[in-house]
mmCIF file of C-alpha atoms in Angstrom:
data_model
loop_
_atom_site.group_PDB
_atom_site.id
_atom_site.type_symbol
_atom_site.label_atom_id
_atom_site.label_comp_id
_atom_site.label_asym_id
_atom_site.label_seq_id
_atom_site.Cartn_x
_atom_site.Cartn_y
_atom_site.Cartn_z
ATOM 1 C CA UNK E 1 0.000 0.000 0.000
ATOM 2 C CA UNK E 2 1.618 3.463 -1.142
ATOM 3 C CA UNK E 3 2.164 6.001 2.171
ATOM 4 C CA UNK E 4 2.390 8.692 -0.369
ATOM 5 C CA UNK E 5 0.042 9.539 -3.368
ATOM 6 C CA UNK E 6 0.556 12.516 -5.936
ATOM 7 C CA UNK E 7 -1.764 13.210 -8.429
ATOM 8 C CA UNK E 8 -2.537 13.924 -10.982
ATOM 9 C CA UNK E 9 0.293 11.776 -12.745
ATOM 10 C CA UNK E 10 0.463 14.094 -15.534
ATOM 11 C CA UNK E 11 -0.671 17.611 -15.920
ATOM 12 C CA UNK E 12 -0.498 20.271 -19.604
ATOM 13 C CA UNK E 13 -1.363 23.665 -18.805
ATOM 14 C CA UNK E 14 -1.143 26.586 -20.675
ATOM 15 C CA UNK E 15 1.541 29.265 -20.086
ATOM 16 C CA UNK E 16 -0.131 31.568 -17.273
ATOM 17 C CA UNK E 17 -3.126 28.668 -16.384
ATOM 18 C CA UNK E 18 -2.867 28.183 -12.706
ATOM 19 C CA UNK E 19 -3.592 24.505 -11.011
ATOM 20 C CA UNK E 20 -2.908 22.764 -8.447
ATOM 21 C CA UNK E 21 -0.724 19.132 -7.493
ATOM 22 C CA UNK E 22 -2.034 16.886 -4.612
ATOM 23 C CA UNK E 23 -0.127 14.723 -2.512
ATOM 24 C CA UNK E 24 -2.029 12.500 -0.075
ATOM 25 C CA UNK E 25 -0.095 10.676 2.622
ATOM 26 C CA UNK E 26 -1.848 7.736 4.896
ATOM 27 C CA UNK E 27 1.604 7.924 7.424
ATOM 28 C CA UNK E 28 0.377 8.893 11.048
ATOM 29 C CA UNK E 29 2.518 11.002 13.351
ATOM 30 C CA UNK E 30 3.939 13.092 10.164
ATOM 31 C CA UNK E 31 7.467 14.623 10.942
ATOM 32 C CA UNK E 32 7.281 16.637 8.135
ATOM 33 C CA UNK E 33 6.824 16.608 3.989
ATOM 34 C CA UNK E 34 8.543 17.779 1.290
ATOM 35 C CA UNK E 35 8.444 18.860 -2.116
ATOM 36 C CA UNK E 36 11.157 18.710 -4.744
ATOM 37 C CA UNK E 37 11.154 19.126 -7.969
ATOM 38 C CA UNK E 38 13.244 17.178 -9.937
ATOM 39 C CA UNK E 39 14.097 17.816 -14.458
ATOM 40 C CA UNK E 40 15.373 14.561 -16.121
ATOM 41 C CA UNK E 41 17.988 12.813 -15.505
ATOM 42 C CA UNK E 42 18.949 15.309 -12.964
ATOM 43 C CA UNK E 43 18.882 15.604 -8.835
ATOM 44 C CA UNK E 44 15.838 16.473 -7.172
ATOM 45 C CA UNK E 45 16.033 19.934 -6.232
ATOM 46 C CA UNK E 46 14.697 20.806 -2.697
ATOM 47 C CA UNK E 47 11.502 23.695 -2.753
ATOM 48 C CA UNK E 48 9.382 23.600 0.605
ATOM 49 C CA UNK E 49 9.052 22.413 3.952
ATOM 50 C CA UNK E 50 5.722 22.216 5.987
ATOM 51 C CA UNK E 51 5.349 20.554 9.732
ATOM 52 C CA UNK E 52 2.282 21.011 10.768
ATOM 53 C CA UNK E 53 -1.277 21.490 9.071
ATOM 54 C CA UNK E 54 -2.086 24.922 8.036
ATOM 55 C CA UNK E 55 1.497 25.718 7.252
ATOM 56 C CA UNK E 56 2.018 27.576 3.949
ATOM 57 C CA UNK E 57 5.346 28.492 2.491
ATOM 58 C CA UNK E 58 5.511 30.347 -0.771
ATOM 59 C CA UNK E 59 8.668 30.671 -3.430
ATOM 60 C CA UNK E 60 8.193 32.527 -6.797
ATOM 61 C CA UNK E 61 4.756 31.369 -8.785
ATOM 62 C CA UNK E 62 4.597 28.293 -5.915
ATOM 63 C CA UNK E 63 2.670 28.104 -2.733
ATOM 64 C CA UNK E 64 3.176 25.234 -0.698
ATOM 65 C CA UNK E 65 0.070 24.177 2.004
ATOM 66 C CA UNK E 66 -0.283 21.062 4.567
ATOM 67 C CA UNK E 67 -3.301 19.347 6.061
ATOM 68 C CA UNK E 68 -3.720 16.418 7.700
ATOM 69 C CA UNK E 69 -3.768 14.405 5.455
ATOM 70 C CA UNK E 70 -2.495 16.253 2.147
ATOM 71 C CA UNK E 71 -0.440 18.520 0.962
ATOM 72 C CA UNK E 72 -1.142 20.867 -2.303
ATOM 73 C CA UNK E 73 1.278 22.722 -4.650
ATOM 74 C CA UNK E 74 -0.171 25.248 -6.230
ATOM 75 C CA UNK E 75 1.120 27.221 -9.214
ATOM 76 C CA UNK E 76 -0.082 30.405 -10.336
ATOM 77 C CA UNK E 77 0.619 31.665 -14.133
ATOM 78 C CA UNK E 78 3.226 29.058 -14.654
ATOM 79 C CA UNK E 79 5.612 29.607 -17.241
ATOM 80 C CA UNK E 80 7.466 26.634 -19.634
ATOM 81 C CA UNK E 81 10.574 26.728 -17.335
ATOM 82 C CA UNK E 82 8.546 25.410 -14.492
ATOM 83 C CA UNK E 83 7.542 21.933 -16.559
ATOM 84 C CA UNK E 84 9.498 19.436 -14.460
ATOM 85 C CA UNK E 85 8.378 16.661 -12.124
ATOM 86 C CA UNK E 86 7.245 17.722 -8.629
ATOM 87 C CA UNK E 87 7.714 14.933 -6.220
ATOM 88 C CA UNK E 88 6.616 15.000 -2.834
ATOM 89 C CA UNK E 89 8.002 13.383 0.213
ATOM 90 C CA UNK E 90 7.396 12.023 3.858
ATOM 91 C CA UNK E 91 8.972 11.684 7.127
ATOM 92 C CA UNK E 92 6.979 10.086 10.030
ATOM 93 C CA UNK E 93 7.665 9.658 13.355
ATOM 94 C CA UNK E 94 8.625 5.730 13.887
ATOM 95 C CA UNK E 95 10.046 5.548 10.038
ATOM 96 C CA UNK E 96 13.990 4.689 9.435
ATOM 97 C CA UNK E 97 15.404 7.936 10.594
ATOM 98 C CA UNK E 98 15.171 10.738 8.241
ATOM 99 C CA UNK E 99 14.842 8.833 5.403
ATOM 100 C CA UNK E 100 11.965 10.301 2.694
ATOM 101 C CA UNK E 101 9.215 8.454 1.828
ATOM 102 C CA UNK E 102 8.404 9.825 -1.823
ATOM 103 C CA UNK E 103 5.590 9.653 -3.814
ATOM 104 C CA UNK E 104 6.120 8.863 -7.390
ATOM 105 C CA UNK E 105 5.660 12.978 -8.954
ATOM 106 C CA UNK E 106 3.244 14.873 -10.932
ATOM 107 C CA UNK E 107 4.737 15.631 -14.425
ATOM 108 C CA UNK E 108 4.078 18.965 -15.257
ATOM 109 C CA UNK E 109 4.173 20.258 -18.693
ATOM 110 C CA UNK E 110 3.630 24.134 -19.256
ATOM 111 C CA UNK E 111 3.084 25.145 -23.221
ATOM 112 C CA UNK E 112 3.750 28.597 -24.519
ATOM 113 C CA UNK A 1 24.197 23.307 -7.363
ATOM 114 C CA UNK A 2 23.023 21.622 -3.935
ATOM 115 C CA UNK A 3 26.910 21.248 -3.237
ATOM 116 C CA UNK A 4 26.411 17.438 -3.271
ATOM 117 C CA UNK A 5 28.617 15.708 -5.573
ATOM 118 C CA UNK A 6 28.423 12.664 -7.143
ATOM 119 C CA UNK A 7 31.177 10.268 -9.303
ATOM 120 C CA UNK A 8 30.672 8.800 -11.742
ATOM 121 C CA UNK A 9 28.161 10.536 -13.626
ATOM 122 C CA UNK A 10 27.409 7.669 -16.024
ATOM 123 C CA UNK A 11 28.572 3.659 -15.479
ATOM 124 C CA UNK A 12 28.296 0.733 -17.972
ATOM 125 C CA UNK A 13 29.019 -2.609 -17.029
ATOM 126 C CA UNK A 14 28.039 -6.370 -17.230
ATOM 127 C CA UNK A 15 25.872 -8.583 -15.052
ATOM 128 C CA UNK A 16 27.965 -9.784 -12.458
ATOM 129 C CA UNK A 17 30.180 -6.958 -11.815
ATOM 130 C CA UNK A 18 31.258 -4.923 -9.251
ATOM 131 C CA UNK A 19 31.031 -0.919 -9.140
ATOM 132 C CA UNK A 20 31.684 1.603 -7.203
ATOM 133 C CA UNK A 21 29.626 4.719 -6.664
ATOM 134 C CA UNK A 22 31.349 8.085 -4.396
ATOM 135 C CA UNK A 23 29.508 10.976 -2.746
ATOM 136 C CA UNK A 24 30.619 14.133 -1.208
ATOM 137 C CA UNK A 25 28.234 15.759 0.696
ATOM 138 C CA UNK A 26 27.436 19.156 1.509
ATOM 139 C CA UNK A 27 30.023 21.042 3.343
ATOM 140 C CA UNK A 28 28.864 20.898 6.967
ATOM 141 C CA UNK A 29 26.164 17.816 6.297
ATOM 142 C CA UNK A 30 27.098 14.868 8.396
ATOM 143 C CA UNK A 31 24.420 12.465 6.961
ATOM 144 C CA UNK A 32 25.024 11.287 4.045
ATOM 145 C CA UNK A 33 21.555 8.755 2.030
ATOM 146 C CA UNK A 34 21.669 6.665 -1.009
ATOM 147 C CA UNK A 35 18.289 6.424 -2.874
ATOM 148 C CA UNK A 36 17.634 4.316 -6.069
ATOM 149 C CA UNK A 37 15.593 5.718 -8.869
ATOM 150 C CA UNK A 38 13.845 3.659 -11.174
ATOM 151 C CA UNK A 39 11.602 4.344 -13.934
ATOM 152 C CA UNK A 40 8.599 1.526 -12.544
ATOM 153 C CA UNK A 41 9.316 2.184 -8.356
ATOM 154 C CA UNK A 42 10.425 5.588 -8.342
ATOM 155 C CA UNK A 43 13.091 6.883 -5.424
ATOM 156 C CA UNK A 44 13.613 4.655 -2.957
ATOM 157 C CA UNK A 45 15.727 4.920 0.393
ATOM 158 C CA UNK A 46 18.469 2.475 0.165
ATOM 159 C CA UNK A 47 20.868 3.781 3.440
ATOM 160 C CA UNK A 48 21.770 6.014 5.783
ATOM 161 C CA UNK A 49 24.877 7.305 7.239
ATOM 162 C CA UNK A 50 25.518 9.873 10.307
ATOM 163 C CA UNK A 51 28.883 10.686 10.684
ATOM 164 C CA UNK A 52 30.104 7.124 9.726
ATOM 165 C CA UNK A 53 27.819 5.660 11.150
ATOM 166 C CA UNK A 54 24.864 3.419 9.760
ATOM 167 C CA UNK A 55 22.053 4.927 11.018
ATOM 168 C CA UNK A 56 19.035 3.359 8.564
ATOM 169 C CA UNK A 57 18.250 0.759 6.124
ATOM 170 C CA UNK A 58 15.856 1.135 3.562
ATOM 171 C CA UNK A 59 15.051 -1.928 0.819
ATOM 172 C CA UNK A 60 18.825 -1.976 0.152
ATOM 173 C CA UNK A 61 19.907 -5.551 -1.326
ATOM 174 C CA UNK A 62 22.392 -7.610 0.461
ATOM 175 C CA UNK A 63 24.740 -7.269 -2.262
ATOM 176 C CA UNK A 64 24.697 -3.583 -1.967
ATOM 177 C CA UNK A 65 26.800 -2.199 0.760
ATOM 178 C CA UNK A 66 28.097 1.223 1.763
ATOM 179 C CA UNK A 67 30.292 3.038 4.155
ATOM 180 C CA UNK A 68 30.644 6.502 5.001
ATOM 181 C CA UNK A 69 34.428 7.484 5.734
ATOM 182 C CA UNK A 70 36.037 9.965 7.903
ATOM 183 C CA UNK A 71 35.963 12.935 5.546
ATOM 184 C CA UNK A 72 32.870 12.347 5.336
ATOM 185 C CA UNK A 73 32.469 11.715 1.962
ATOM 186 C CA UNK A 74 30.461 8.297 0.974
ATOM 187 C CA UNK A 75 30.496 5.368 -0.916
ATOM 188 C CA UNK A 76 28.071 2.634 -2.413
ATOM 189 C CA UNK A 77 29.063 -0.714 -3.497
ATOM 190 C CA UNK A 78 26.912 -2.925 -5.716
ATOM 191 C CA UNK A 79 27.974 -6.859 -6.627
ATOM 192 C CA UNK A 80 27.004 -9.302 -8.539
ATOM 193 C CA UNK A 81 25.376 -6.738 -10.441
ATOM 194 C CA UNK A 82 22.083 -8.016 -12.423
ATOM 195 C CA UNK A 83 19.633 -6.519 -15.117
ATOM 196 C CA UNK A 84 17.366 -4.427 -13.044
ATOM 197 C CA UNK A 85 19.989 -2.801 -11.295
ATOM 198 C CA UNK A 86 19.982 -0.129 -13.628
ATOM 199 C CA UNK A 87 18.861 2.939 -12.303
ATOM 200 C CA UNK A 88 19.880 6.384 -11.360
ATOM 201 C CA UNK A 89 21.244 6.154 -7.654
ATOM 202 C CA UNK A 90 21.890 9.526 -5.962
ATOM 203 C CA UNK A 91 22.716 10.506 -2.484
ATOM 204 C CA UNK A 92 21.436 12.867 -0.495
ATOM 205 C CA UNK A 93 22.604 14.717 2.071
ATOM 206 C CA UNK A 94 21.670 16.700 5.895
ATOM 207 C CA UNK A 95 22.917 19.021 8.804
ATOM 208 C CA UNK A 96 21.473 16.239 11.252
ATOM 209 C CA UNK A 97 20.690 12.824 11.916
ATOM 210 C CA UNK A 98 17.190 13.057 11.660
ATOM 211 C CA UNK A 99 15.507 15.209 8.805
ATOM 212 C CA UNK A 100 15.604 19.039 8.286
ATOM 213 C CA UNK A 101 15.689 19.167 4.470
ATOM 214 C CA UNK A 102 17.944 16.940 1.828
ATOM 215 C CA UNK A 103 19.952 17.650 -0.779
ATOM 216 C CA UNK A 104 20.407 15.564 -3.447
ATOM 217 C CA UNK A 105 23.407 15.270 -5.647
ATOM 218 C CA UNK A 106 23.539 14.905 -9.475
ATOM 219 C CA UNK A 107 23.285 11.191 -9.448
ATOM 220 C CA UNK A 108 25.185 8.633 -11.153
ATOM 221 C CA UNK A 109 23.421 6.480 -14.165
ATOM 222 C CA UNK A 110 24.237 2.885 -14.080
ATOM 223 C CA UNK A 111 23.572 0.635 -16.719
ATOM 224 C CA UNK A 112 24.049 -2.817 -16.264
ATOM 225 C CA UNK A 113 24.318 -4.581 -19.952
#
């Protein structure tokens, strides 16, 4: 059973069409999630951090927020550079250590 | 740049080999993780180091091994390699033992022929 679900799989927006990624985690006693974001056949490439639900963090056109149970990522008037894969990621109290649970990434596609 | 660094970029090699992957880690990080990214499970946690010491196993194989050295700097092993080892393996690395946010290195591409 997956501890961490993104969807959708695949998104195509329109340069400037906001949306929204989901990530739903079933993990109790959550440590903390993460989003990267990760172009191919590179590293992923750390964005947020949220703790606790209602937490928000915000970094250019992204917005970050946590509930209980989910996380969203929301983009507002993305532009083609932003088309990479957005993975998200879990740490739960009583897991290995730190290590990150991930989910397995929304593939965003932005068209001029 | 995360400031993690990862050799070799790319690796070739046959079924029942033996290769060696190397990480540096962030200056200041003294955890050091190997994940495994494949195209059908995605990335998963494969080891943990904390200032050279295991700290947590993931689904790593037993023919995988690593070690984290006293620089710091990290490295995986993989024998007897097979088929569906090929992946992209990259480490990861953290201030602490337990999470504040990871950085991931480049990754190295191994293809096992």
């Amino acid at each position: 059973e997956d501890q961490v679900t993104q969807s959708p799989e695949a998104l195509r927006l329109q340069e400037g069409e906001s949306s929204s990624l989901n990530c739903s985690y079933t993990v109790s006693g959550l440590r903390g999630l993460f989003w990267y974001r990760q172009d191919p056949g590179k590293g992923p490439e750390f964005l947020f951090t949220l703790y606790s639900a209602g937490e928000e963090k915000e970094k250019e056109r992204l917005k970050a927020t946590l509930t209980k149970k989910e996380s969203f990522l929301h983009i507002t008037a993305p532009k083609p550079e932003d088309s990479a894969t957005y993975l998200c990621a879990v740490v739960f109290y009583g897991g290995s250590q730190g290590n990150l649970i991930f989910g397995k990434g929304t593939k965003l596609s932005v068209k001029p | 740049d995360s400031g993690v660094t990862q050799t070799p970029k790319h690796l070739i090699t046959a079924t029942g080999q033996r290769v060696t992957l190397r990480c540096s880690p962030r200056s200041g990080d003294l955890s050091v993780y190997w994940y495994q990214q494949s195209l059908d499970q995605g990335l998963q946690f494969l080891i943990q180091y904390y200032n050279g010491e295991e700290r947590a196993k993931g689904n790593i194989l037993e023919r995988f091994s690593a070690q984290q050295f006293p620089d710091l700097h990290s490295e995986l092993n993989l024998s007897s390699l097979e088929l569906g080892d090929s992946a992209l393996y990259f480490c990861a690395s953290s201030v602490g033992e337990t999470t504040r946010e990871q950085f991931f290195g480049p990754g190295t591409r191994l293809t096992v022929l």
